């Protein structure tokens, strides 16, 4: 294999790894407020307060706007939290049952 071809393959691999690593639930298609209310009312997603309570996380730990997003085969809550105490994290939960992902 010539040097130029090896370089091209390595470059393509680096781009693929970077693109894959850069994807996060935040990149998923998130619902607007109207659609969020419809989905919750239809029982397709738990309310964020229910999700946090099920995981033992106080509501005061939220440090930004929670987003309800479509990811893969289902809906997820993407929530910026100061949790555990003293640490800032964006945590993802399965919207149907509140399971932390």
Short mmCIF file of C-alpha atoms in Angstrom, two decimals:
data_model
loop_
_atom_site.label_atom_id
_atom_site.label_comp_id
_atom_site.label_asym_id
_atom_site.label_seq_id
_atom_site.Cartn_x
_atom_site.Cartn_y
_atom_site.Cartn_z
CA UNK A 1 0.00 0.00 0.00
CA UNK A 2 1.48 3.32 -0.95
CA UNK A 3 2.08 6.15 1.49
CA UNK A 4 -0.66 8.43 0.11
CA UNK A 5 -3.27 5.67 0.40
CA UNK A 6 -2.24 4.90 4.00
CA UNK A 7 -2.52 8.59 4.88
CA UNK A 8 -5.97 8.79 3.32
CA UNK A 9 -7.16 5.71 5.26
CA UNK A 10 -5.78 7.10 8.52
CA UNK A 11 -7.45 10.45 7.88
CA UNK A 12 -10.79 8.78 7.14
CA UNK A 13 -10.50 6.70 10.32
CA UNK A 14 -9.72 9.80 12.39
CA UNK A 15 -12.73 11.64 10.96
CA UNK A 16 -14.99 8.66 11.69
CA UNK A 17 -13.77 8.35 15.28
CA UNK A 18 -14.16 12.09 15.87
CA UNK A 19 -17.67 12.16 14.40
CA UNK A 20 -18.75 9.16 16.45
CA UNK A 21 -17.26 10.51 19.68
CA UNK A 22 -18.84 13.91 19.12
CA UNK A 23 -22.40 12.52 18.98
CA UNK A 24 -24.33 12.86 22.19
CA UNK A 25 -28.00 12.75 23.18
CA UNK A 26 -27.94 16.50 22.90
CA UNK A 27 -27.51 16.03 19.16
CA UNK A 28 -30.73 14.03 18.95
CA UNK A 29 -33.93 15.65 17.67
CA UNK A 30 -35.47 17.36 20.68
CA UNK A 31 -39.15 18.16 21.02
CA UNK A 32 -40.63 21.62 21.37
CA UNK A 33 -42.71 22.41 24.47
CA UNK A 34 -46.05 21.67 22.76
CA UNK A 35 -44.90 18.25 21.57
CA UNK A 36 -43.34 17.51 24.98
CA UNK A 37 -46.68 18.14 26.69
CA UNK A 38 -48.49 15.93 24.15
CA UNK A 39 -46.04 13.06 24.65
CA UNK A 40 -46.22 13.29 28.45
CA UNK A 41 -50.02 13.57 28.41
CA UNK A 42 -50.22 10.49 26.18
CA UNK A 43 -48.15 8.53 28.71
CA UNK A 44 -45.24 8.05 26.32
CA UNK A 45 -42.82 9.80 28.69
CA UNK A 46 -42.59 10.43 32.41
CA UNK A 47 -42.47 13.98 33.72
CA UNK A 48 -38.97 15.13 34.56
CA UNK A 49 -39.92 15.40 38.25
CA UNK A 50 -40.89 11.71 38.23
CA UNK A 51 -37.64 10.74 36.54
CA UNK A 52 -35.53 12.63 39.05
CA UNK A 53 -37.48 11.29 42.04
CA UNK A 54 -37.11 7.71 40.76
CA UNK A 55 -33.33 8.22 40.70
CA UNK A 56 -33.08 9.96 44.09
CA UNK A 57 -32.04 13.26 42.54
CA UNK A 58 -33.51 16.46 44.02
CA UNK A 59 -35.17 18.87 41.60
CA UNK A 60 -32.81 21.61 42.80
CA UNK A 61 -29.97 19.73 41.09
CA UNK A 62 -31.22 20.89 37.65
CA UNK A 63 -28.95 23.67 36.38
CA UNK A 64 -30.39 24.17 32.88
CA UNK A 65 -33.43 23.37 30.78
CA UNK A 66 -34.19 19.63 30.55
CA UNK A 67 -34.83 18.49 26.97
CA UNK A 68 -37.01 15.61 25.80
CA UNK A 69 -35.37 14.17 22.69
CA UNK A 70 -35.82 11.35 20.21
CA UNK A 71 -32.86 9.01 20.28
CA UNK A 72 -32.63 5.69 18.52
CA UNK A 73 -35.81 3.77 19.29
CA UNK A 74 -37.23 5.98 21.99
CA UNK A 75 -37.41 9.21 23.89
CA UNK A 76 -34.81 10.37 26.40
CA UNK A 77 -34.58 13.20 28.87
CA UNK A 78 -31.30 15.11 28.56
CA UNK A 79 -30.83 16.99 31.81
CA UNK A 80 -28.02 19.34 32.89
CA UNK A 81 -27.48 18.61 36.59
CA UNK A 82 -25.23 19.59 39.43
CA UNK A 83 -25.17 15.95 40.54
CA UNK A 84 -23.57 14.31 42.36
CA UNK A 85 -23.32 17.40 44.56
CA UNK A 86 -20.44 19.60 43.47
CA UNK A 87 -20.20 18.07 39.97
CA UNK A 88 -21.83 19.40 36.80
CA UNK A 89 -23.00 16.69 34.40
CA UNK A 90 -25.46 16.26 31.58
CA UNK A 91 -27.35 13.10 32.39
CA UNK A 92 -29.57 11.09 30.05
CA UNK A 93 -32.61 9.13 31.20
CA UNK A 94 -34.95 6.83 29.28
CA UNK A 95 -38.19 8.85 29.20
CA UNK A 96 -40.52 5.84 29.33
CA UNK A 97 -39.32 4.48 32.67
CA UNK A 98 -36.75 6.95 34.05
CA UNK A 99 -33.78 4.61 33.78
CA UNK A 100 -30.47 6.48 33.81
CA UNK A 101 -28.45 5.74 30.68
#
